[in-house]
Short mmCIF file of C-alpha atoms and ligand atoms in Angstrom, two decimals:
data_model
loop_
_atom_site.label_atom_id
_atom_site.label_comp_id
_atom_site.label_asym_id
_atom_site.label_seq_id
_atom_site.Cartn_x
_atom_site.Cartn_y
_atom_site.Cartn_z
CA UNK A 88 48.97 26.07 69.98
CA UNK A 89 45.29 26.52 69.26
CA UNK A 90 43.89 23.25 67.75
CA UNK A 91 45.61 21.63 64.86
CA UNK A 92 44.49 21.64 61.14
CA UNK A 93 41.79 24.18 60.60
CA UNK A 94 42.86 26.59 63.52
CA UNK A 95 43.37 30.05 62.11
CA UNK A 96 47.14 30.22 62.73
CA UNK A 97 47.71 27.08 60.90
CA UNK A 98 45.25 27.78 58.04
CA UNK A 99 47.29 31.02 57.39
CA UNK A 100 50.60 29.15 57.59
CA UNK A 101 49.18 26.74 55.09
CA UNK A 102 48.62 29.39 52.60
CA UNK A 103 52.25 30.59 52.48
CA UNK A 104 53.64 30.39 48.97
CA UNK A 105 57.23 29.27 48.81
CA UNK A 106 57.46 30.18 45.06
CA UNK A 107 55.84 33.66 45.30
CA UNK A 108 58.04 34.41 48.41
CA UNK A 109 61.22 33.35 46.56
CA UNK A 110 60.26 35.14 43.34
CA UNK A 111 59.67 38.50 45.37
CA UNK A 112 63.31 38.04 46.73
CA UNK A 113 64.54 37.70 43.34
CA UNK A 114 62.63 40.81 42.00
CA UNK A 115 64.01 42.85 45.10
CA UNK A 116 67.61 41.61 44.72
CA UNK A 117 67.65 43.06 41.16
CA UNK A 118 67.30 46.51 42.72
CA UNK A 119 71.08 47.37 43.66
CA UNK A 120 72.44 43.98 42.45
CA UNK A 121 76.13 43.77 42.39
CA UNK A 122 78.44 41.99 39.85
CA UNK A 123 79.27 39.37 42.55
CA UNK A 124 75.56 38.30 43.31
CA UNK A 125 74.89 40.66 46.25
CA UNK A 126 72.99 43.69 46.85
CA UNK A 127 74.00 47.31 47.51
CA UNK A 128 70.98 49.33 48.41
CA UNK A 129 72.09 52.17 50.81
CA UNK A 130 69.58 53.86 53.06
CA UNK A 131 67.36 56.55 51.32
CA UNK A 132 69.25 56.10 48.11
CA UNK A 133 67.55 55.75 44.64
CA UNK A 134 67.81 51.97 44.92
CA UNK A 135 66.14 52.14 48.48
CA UNK A 136 63.29 54.23 46.91
CA UNK A 137 62.96 52.03 43.95
CA UNK A 138 62.49 48.95 46.43
CA UNK A 139 60.04 50.90 48.40
CA UNK A 140 57.94 51.69 45.24
CA UNK A 141 57.89 48.05 44.30
CA UNK A 142 56.84 46.99 47.60
CA UNK A 143 54.08 49.67 47.75
CA UNK A 144 53.02 48.73 44.21
CA UNK A 145 52.54 45.13 45.33
CA UNK A 146 50.72 46.21 48.53
CA UNK A 147 48.43 48.48 46.71
CA UNK A 148 47.48 45.82 44.17
CA UNK A 149 46.35 43.72 47.12
CA UNK A 150 44.34 46.45 48.66
CA UNK A 151 46.65 46.96 51.48
CA UNK A 152 47.02 50.54 52.68
CA UNK A 153 50.55 52.09 52.34
CA UNK A 154 51.88 54.94 54.62
CA UNK A 155 55.16 56.49 55.75
CA UNK A 156 56.09 58.30 58.95
CA UNK A 157 58.34 61.34 59.61
CA UNK A 158 61.74 59.27 59.55
CA UNK A 159 60.50 57.29 56.37
CA UNK A 160 59.39 54.10 57.80
CA UNK A 161 57.08 52.42 55.25
CA UNK A 162 53.94 50.78 56.59
CA UNK A 163 51.80 48.22 54.62
CA UNK A 164 48.56 47.57 56.63
CA UNK A 165 45.78 44.83 56.19
CA UNK A 166 42.72 45.97 58.26
CA UNK A 167 41.44 43.85 61.17
CA UNK A 168 37.73 43.03 61.84
CA UNK A 169 37.83 45.14 65.31
CA UNK A 170 38.29 48.74 63.90
CA UNK A 171 39.52 50.21 67.19
CA UNK A 172 42.14 47.39 67.89
CA UNK A 173 45.80 48.16 67.94
CA UNK A 174 47.75 46.63 65.37
CA UNK A 175 50.33 43.86 65.29
CA UNK A 176 53.61 44.74 63.46
CA UNK A 177 56.11 42.76 61.63
CA UNK A 178 58.97 43.65 59.35
CA UNK A 179 62.61 44.48 59.09
CA UNK A 180 64.59 46.67 56.71
CA UNK A 181 65.40 47.01 53.03
CA UNK A 182 68.61 48.80 53.06
CA UNK A 183 71.80 46.84 52.84
CA UNK A 184 75.54 46.82 53.55
CA UNK A 185 77.72 47.89 50.63
CA UNK A 186 78.62 44.26 50.03
CA UNK A 187 75.26 43.06 51.19
CA UNK A 188 73.38 39.96 50.50
CA UNK A 189 70.01 39.20 48.91
CA UNK A 190 68.30 38.35 52.32
CA UNK A 191 69.49 40.34 55.26
CA UNK A 192 66.53 42.56 56.31
CA UNK A 193 64.58 42.22 53.05
CA UNK A 194 63.57 38.62 54.21
CA UNK A 195 61.60 40.05 57.21
CA UNK A 196 59.79 42.44 55.01
CA UNK A 197 58.93 40.03 52.36
CA UNK A 198 57.94 37.29 54.79
CA UNK A 199 55.69 39.68 56.45
CA UNK A 200 54.19 40.48 53.28
CA UNK A 201 53.59 37.01 52.24
CA UNK A 202 51.68 36.55 55.61
CA UNK A 203 49.34 39.26 54.44
CA UNK A 204 48.97 37.74 51.16
CA UNK A 205 48.40 34.40 52.44
CA UNK A 206 45.47 35.77 54.58
CA UNK A 207 44.07 37.61 51.64
CA UNK A 208 44.23 34.51 49.59
CA UNK A 209 42.58 32.56 52.37
CA UNK A 210 40.06 35.32 52.86
CA UNK A 211 40.85 34.83 56.51
CA UNK A 212 40.20 37.98 58.73
CA UNK A 213 42.13 38.90 61.80
CA UNK A 214 40.80 40.80 64.76
CA UNK A 215 43.60 43.26 64.79
CA UNK A 216 45.15 44.92 61.76
CA UNK A 217 48.56 43.57 60.92
CA UNK A 218 51.27 46.12 59.58
CA UNK A 219 54.32 45.32 57.81
CA UNK A 220 57.12 47.83 58.18
CA UNK A 221 60.12 48.50 56.25
CA UNK A 222 62.34 50.40 58.92
CA UNK A 223 64.61 53.19 57.72
CA UNK A 224 68.38 52.71 57.69
CA UNK A 225 68.79 49.71 59.88
CA UNK A 226 72.23 49.00 58.56
CA UNK A 227 73.75 52.44 59.70
CA UNK A 228 76.47 52.48 56.92
CA UNK A 229 75.45 55.56 54.95
CA UNK A 230 74.04 57.31 57.89
CA UNK A 231 75.00 56.82 61.39
CA UNK A 232 73.42 55.39 63.93
CA UNK A 233 71.89 52.36 62.44
CA UNK A 234 68.34 51.01 63.28
CA UNK A 235 67.52 54.66 62.81
CA UNK A 236 63.97 54.36 61.75
CA UNK A 237 62.76 51.86 64.44
CA UNK A 238 64.76 53.80 67.21
CA UNK A 239 62.91 57.07 66.33
CA UNK A 240 59.49 55.09 66.08
CA UNK A 241 60.31 53.88 69.67
CA UNK A 242 61.30 57.28 70.86
CA UNK A 243 65.01 56.08 71.53
CA UNK A 244 66.51 58.76 69.24
CA UNK A 245 65.02 62.25 68.59
CA UNK A 246 63.66 62.73 65.31
CA UNK A 247 65.20 66.09 64.54
CA UNK A 248 68.72 64.85 65.43
CA UNK A 249 68.29 61.99 63.09
CA UNK A 250 67.07 64.19 60.22
CA UNK A 251 70.15 66.24 60.43
CA UNK A 252 72.54 63.21 60.36
CA UNK A 253 74.76 63.50 57.44
CA UNK A 254 76.47 61.10 54.91
CA UNK A 255 79.99 61.21 53.80
CA UNK A 256 78.84 63.66 51.11
CA UNK A 257 77.19 65.90 53.70
CA UNK A 258 73.51 65.06 52.44
CA UNK A 259 71.35 64.91 55.44
CA UNK A 260 68.81 62.28 56.24
CA UNK A 261 66.24 64.83 55.84
CA UNK A 262 67.24 65.75 52.30
CA UNK A 263 67.73 62.14 51.25
CA UNK A 264 64.17 61.27 52.68
CA UNK A 265 62.77 64.09 50.67
CA UNK A 266 64.09 62.68 47.53
CA UNK A 267 63.15 59.15 48.54
CA UNK A 268 59.50 60.34 48.93
CA UNK A 269 59.59 62.08 45.64
CA UNK A 270 60.49 58.74 43.95
CA UNK A 271 58.27 56.65 46.20
CA UNK A 272 55.49 58.88 47.73
CA UNK A 273 53.43 57.63 50.50
CA UNK A 274 50.67 59.23 52.74
CA UNK A 275 51.64 59.95 56.36
CA UNK A 276 50.74 57.16 58.63
CA UNK A 277 48.03 58.18 61.03
CA UNK A 278 48.67 58.60 64.58
CA UNK A 279 51.89 59.40 66.66
CA UNK A 280 55.24 57.58 66.15
CA UNK A 281 55.18 54.42 68.28
CA UNK A 282 51.52 54.70 68.61
CA UNK A 283 50.24 51.80 70.63
CA UNK A 284 50.96 48.54 69.09
CA UNK A 285 50.03 45.29 70.57
CA UNK A 286 52.95 43.06 69.49
CA UNK A 287 56.02 42.68 67.02
CA UNK A 288 57.58 39.69 65.49
CA UNK A 289 60.34 39.99 62.98
CA UNK A 290 61.79 37.35 60.63
CA UNK A 291 65.43 37.43 59.78
CA UNK A 292 68.27 35.06 58.58
CA UNK A 293 70.32 34.01 61.53
CA UNK A 294 73.64 35.52 59.94
CA UNK A 295 75.49 32.93 61.80
CA UNK A 296 76.12 29.29 61.71
CA UNK A 297 74.30 27.74 64.57
CA UNK A 298 71.01 26.69 62.82
CA UNK A 299 72.87 25.06 60.05
CA UNK A 300 75.57 23.41 62.32
CA UNK A 301 72.79 21.87 64.46
CA UNK A 302 70.51 20.94 61.63
CA UNK A 303 67.52 23.11 62.84
CA UNK A 304 65.27 24.92 60.58
CA UNK A 305 63.83 27.67 63.10
CA UNK A 306 65.67 29.87 65.63
CA UNK A 307 63.35 30.93 68.31
CA UNK A 308 65.08 34.25 69.28
CA UNK A 309 65.25 34.86 73.03
CA UNK A 310 67.31 38.15 73.14
CA UNK A 311 69.66 40.51 71.11
CA UNK A 312 73.10 41.11 72.54
CA UNK A 313 74.21 44.62 73.60
CA UNK A 314 76.16 46.85 71.39
CA UNK A 315 78.30 50.12 71.69
CA UNK A 316 79.77 52.07 68.77
CA UNK A 317 82.53 54.57 69.07
CA UNK A 318 84.52 57.01 66.48
CA UNK A 319 87.99 57.49 67.40
CA UNK A 320 89.81 60.67 65.89
CA UNK A 321 93.60 60.61 66.05
CA UNK A 322 95.28 64.02 65.04
CA UNK A 323 98.96 64.46 64.09
CA UNK A 324 100.68 66.64 61.70
CA UNK A 325 101.30 66.42 57.99
CA UNK A 326 105.06 66.16 57.11
CA UNK A 327 107.30 65.17 54.21
CA UNK A 328 107.81 61.40 54.19
CA UNK A 329 111.43 61.73 52.84
CA UNK A 330 112.58 64.37 55.02
CA UNK A 331 110.90 64.25 58.33
CA UNK A 332 112.99 62.29 61.09
CA UNK A 333 110.98 59.82 63.15
CA UNK A 334 111.57 61.98 66.35
CA UNK A 335 109.97 64.95 64.79
CA UNK A 336 106.88 63.14 63.40
CA UNK A 337 103.33 63.11 64.75
CA UNK A 338 102.26 60.32 62.83
CA UNK A 339 98.41 59.62 63.34
CA UNK A 340 98.44 56.22 61.37
CA UNK A 341 101.06 54.74 63.63
CA UNK A 342 99.31 55.85 66.74
CA UNK A 343 95.98 54.61 65.56
CA UNK A 344 97.19 51.13 64.54
CA UNK A 345 98.90 50.67 67.94
CA UNK A 346 95.49 51.68 69.35
CA UNK A 347 93.66 48.96 67.41
CA UNK A 348 96.36 46.42 68.08
CA UNK A 349 96.08 47.10 71.84
CA UNK A 350 92.36 46.88 71.81
CA UNK A 351 92.26 43.79 69.70
CA UNK A 352 94.44 42.13 72.52
CA UNK A 353 92.46 43.66 75.25
CA UNK A 354 89.11 42.24 73.91
CA UNK A 355 90.22 38.60 73.45
CA UNK A 356 88.16 36.46 75.85
CA UNK A 357 88.61 32.76 76.30
CA UNK A 358 84.81 32.09 75.42
CA UNK A 359 85.13 34.15 72.25
CA UNK A 360 81.93 35.94 73.09
CA UNK A 361 83.12 39.57 73.04
CA UNK A 362 82.85 41.01 69.48
CA UNK A 363 85.48 43.75 68.66
CA UNK A 364 85.59 45.24 65.11
CA UNK A 365 86.92 48.07 63.41
CA UNK A 366 85.05 48.18 60.07
CA UNK A 367 85.94 51.70 58.91
CA UNK A 368 89.48 53.10 59.06
CA UNK A 369 90.11 56.33 57.23
CA UNK A 370 93.48 57.95 56.74
CA UNK A 371 94.17 61.57 55.75
CA UNK A 372 95.22 63.24 53.66
CA UNK A 373 95.98 59.83 52.05
CA UNK A 374 99.02 60.76 50.06
CA UNK A 375 101.68 58.23 49.81
CA UNK A 376 104.50 60.78 50.61
CA UNK A 377 102.86 62.68 53.39
CA UNK A 378 103.01 61.55 57.06
CA UNK A 379 99.13 61.04 58.09
CA UNK A 380 97.77 63.94 60.07
CA UNK A 381 94.41 62.47 60.79
CA UNK A 382 93.08 58.96 61.25
CA UNK A 383 89.27 58.24 62.07
CA UNK A 384 88.11 54.74 62.85
CA UNK A 385 84.82 53.20 64.15
CA UNK A 386 84.76 50.57 66.89
CA UNK A 387 81.84 48.15 66.91
CA UNK A 388 81.50 46.28 70.30
CA UNK A 389 79.14 43.40 71.19
CA UNK A 390 78.40 41.23 74.07
CA UNK A 391 75.31 39.76 75.93
CA UNK A 392 76.36 41.40 79.19
CA UNK A 393 76.03 45.18 79.36
CA UNK A 394 78.15 45.50 82.31
CA UNK A 395 81.03 43.79 80.64
CA UNK A 396 80.52 45.96 77.68
CA UNK A 397 80.71 49.07 79.77
CA UNK A 398 83.90 47.86 81.45
CA UNK A 399 85.30 47.37 78.01
CA UNK A 400 84.67 50.87 77.10
CA UNK A 401 87.06 51.83 79.75
CA UNK A 402 89.79 50.06 78.01
CA UNK A 403 89.03 51.82 74.79
CA UNK A 404 89.79 55.20 76.53
CA UNK A 405 92.91 53.70 78.19
CA UNK A 406 94.47 52.33 75.01
CA UNK A 407 93.66 55.49 73.01
CA UNK A 408 95.50 57.63 75.65
CA UNK A 409 98.36 55.11 76.12
CA UNK A 410 99.22 54.94 72.40
CA UNK A 411 98.62 58.42 71.16
CA UNK A 412 102.15 59.55 71.61
CA UNK A 413 102.70 63.14 70.45
CA UNK A 414 99.27 63.09 68.64
CA UNK A 415 95.91 64.07 70.14
CA UNK A 416 92.98 61.74 70.24
CA UNK A 417 89.32 61.91 70.78
CA UNK A 418 86.76 59.02 71.61
CA UNK A 419 83.14 59.89 70.73
CA UNK A 420 80.14 57.60 71.60
CA UNK A 421 78.15 57.05 68.41
CA UNK A 422 75.57 54.62 69.81
CA UNK A 423 74.73 52.49 72.65
CA UNK A 424 71.94 49.85 72.60
CA UNK A 425 71.44 47.59 75.62
CA UNK A 426 71.19 43.94 75.50
CA UNK A 427 67.44 43.41 74.66
CA UNK A 428 65.45 40.31 76.27
CA UNK A 429 62.38 39.38 74.21
CA UNK A 430 58.95 38.80 75.75
CA UNK A 431 58.53 35.13 77.09
CA UNK A 432 54.93 34.97 75.89
CA UNK A 433 56.03 35.80 72.24
CA UNK A 434 59.13 33.45 72.57
CA UNK A 435 56.87 30.76 73.61
CA UNK A 436 54.50 31.66 70.68
CA UNK A 437 57.21 31.39 68.18
CA UNK A 438 58.41 27.94 69.66
CA UNK A 439 54.73 26.51 69.76
CA UNK A 440 54.05 27.64 66.22
CA UNK A 441 57.37 26.04 64.94
CA UNK A 442 56.43 22.70 66.80
CA UNK A 443 52.88 22.80 65.48
CA UNK A 444 54.22 23.04 62.07
CA UNK A 445 56.56 20.21 62.69
CA UNK A 446 59.73 22.25 62.15
CA UNK A 447 62.93 21.62 63.96
CA UNK A 448 63.72 24.53 66.11
CA UNK A 449 65.99 25.85 68.90
CA UNK A 450 65.99 28.82 71.30
CA UNK A 451 69.00 31.05 70.66
CA UNK A 452 70.24 34.60 71.28
CA UNK A 453 71.02 37.17 68.30
CA UNK A 454 74.53 38.14 67.84
CA UNK A 455 73.30 40.75 65.11
CA UNK A 456 71.34 43.86 65.95
CA UNK A 457 67.78 44.19 64.50
CA UNK A 458 65.06 46.74 64.54
CA UNK A 459 63.38 44.50 67.15
CA UNK A 460 65.79 45.83 69.86
CA UNK A 461 63.99 49.03 69.73
CA UNK A 462 60.43 47.91 69.05
CA UNK A 463 60.76 45.65 72.12
CA UNK A 464 60.59 48.89 74.38
CA UNK A 465 56.98 49.45 72.85
CA UNK A 466 55.39 45.90 73.08
CA UNK A 467 55.76 42.40 73.44
CA UNK A 468 58.41 41.34 70.85
CA UNK A 469 60.05 38.40 69.24
CA UNK A 470 62.02 37.19 66.41
CA UNK A 471 62.12 34.14 64.06
CA UNK A 472 65.35 33.03 62.65
CA UNK A 473 66.04 30.91 59.40
CA UNK A 474 69.50 29.33 58.45
CA UNK A 475 71.74 31.03 55.85
CA UNK A 476 74.48 29.19 53.92
CA UNK A 477 77.61 28.75 56.39
CA UNK A 478 76.15 31.59 58.50
CA UNK A 479 77.72 34.08 56.02
CA UNK A 480 76.07 37.54 55.87
CA UNK A 481 77.23 41.05 55.31
CA UNK A 482 78.70 39.41 52.30
CA UNK A 483 77.51 39.14 48.63
CA UNK A 484 77.67 35.35 49.04
CA UNK A 485 74.84 35.56 51.52
CA UNK A 486 72.53 32.65 50.47
CA UNK A 487 69.39 30.85 51.94
CA UNK A 488 66.93 28.40 50.58
CA UNK A 489 63.39 28.77 49.29
CA UNK A 490 62.21 26.07 51.64
CA UNK A 491 63.84 27.61 54.78
CA UNK A 492 62.50 31.07 53.91
CA UNK A 493 58.97 29.71 53.57
CA UNK A 494 59.29 27.60 56.60
CA UNK A 495 60.12 30.90 58.72
CA UNK A 496 57.26 32.57 57.00
CA UNK A 497 54.89 29.88 58.16
CA UNK A 498 56.07 30.21 61.75
CA UNK A 499 55.49 34.00 61.35
CA UNK A 500 52.15 33.56 59.88
CA UNK A 501 51.08 31.35 62.88
CA UNK A 502 52.54 33.61 65.45
CA UNK A 503 51.09 36.93 63.87
CA UNK A 504 47.73 35.39 63.67
CA UNK A 505 47.70 34.23 67.20
CA UNK A 506 48.73 37.75 68.39
CA UNK A 507 46.13 39.38 66.23
CA UNK A 508 43.32 37.23 67.14
CA UNK A 509 43.91 37.06 70.90
CA UNK A 510 41.50 38.69 73.33
CA UNK A 511 41.60 42.39 73.03
CA UNK A 512 44.26 43.92 75.50
CA UNK A 513 42.42 46.13 78.05
O1 HGY B 737 74.90 45.51 62.75
C1 HGY B 737 74.16 44.71 62.83
O2 HGY B 737 74.10 43.74 63.74
C2 HGY B 737 73.02 44.75 61.70
O3 HGY B 737 73.05 43.46 61.12
N1 HGY B 737 72.91 45.85 60.86
MN1 MN B 738 69.45 42.85 59.25
MN1 MN B 739 72.92 43.66 58.43
#
């Protein structure tokens, strides 16, 4: 770590305001607030647009430049002293799960914004510009696939295909984005998507219990595990529930539940590392007295080892074929993101920053996916984790403390300033 005390990285960290950061979280949490104390802010919804407008208003009042790109990623830029230098990025997402919490995603955006405000308060220049990004549709609930904005920015998904993605009501991303930009207009960010950036650090709540269980304040994230998503469609035949003998039925529901039960058994590993989830399961026509003719369910599979994930995919096809009976079935790959190791220099920088700030810290992988898994394809990337209560997330009870949020923002400030001030890359 550069010298202690007055060094620019620690100077910036010292100006982080715990109160202001917490207050901004509470203002954001009011947008899409749910009765049980959580947040439901679906991607490119009216709530998402209002959150964007709120952030843009805060940014403009501090003299930062606000812009957006073709997939709706929102950028807040604080200029650097070296006009031609490539920016350092930070950020996360503002959209949430339907039963989301007040910290997942938004913490990374607000911690990044707090770093810009701390630098502004200190009148401290950085060589490179620093940009805070709110990536579009990270959660992938309303529109699939998730991490859409960062993936398009990194060239992982084609823009046109993503703009054509539809929600359950048939609204496309392109249509929802146009409405979002009508409510929260922003000029187009200059330069090509994924234009050269020199580094990316994302702050996020851990969304797991390890930091709390081990009594550490900071997670130095080393990698993000791989993930695969599949849509399974099982087609049978509608029939009368009172008159149709079992032998004559093509019951899509019974076939689907047999498939899910078989896959649950097939993905049990002794180390409890492989993550198999069916979070969406739709039965049609959904009438109590009609044998279901169509079931659609989504499989979410995660593991740090891509080879093991790919081998597990074979089991999905086997289980679907074995249990379809007289129904037909189709498995469609929705998304696949390989395990993403972060850049050792950035991992070291996050660890050194935590140490220099006297914060307990531990190296750890991320079980959850983040926008950083795509940005890591563009530049040296890392993440900073802070604890959340009992590791609970994707749940309205999600909770974090003002002190932990501020501690993570201090580490973020130190790391971003070090990246922004380092000798200019060739
Ligand atoms: O699915 C994920 O891991 C992320 O939290 N959206
Ligand atoms: Mn998140
Ligand atoms: Mn999430």
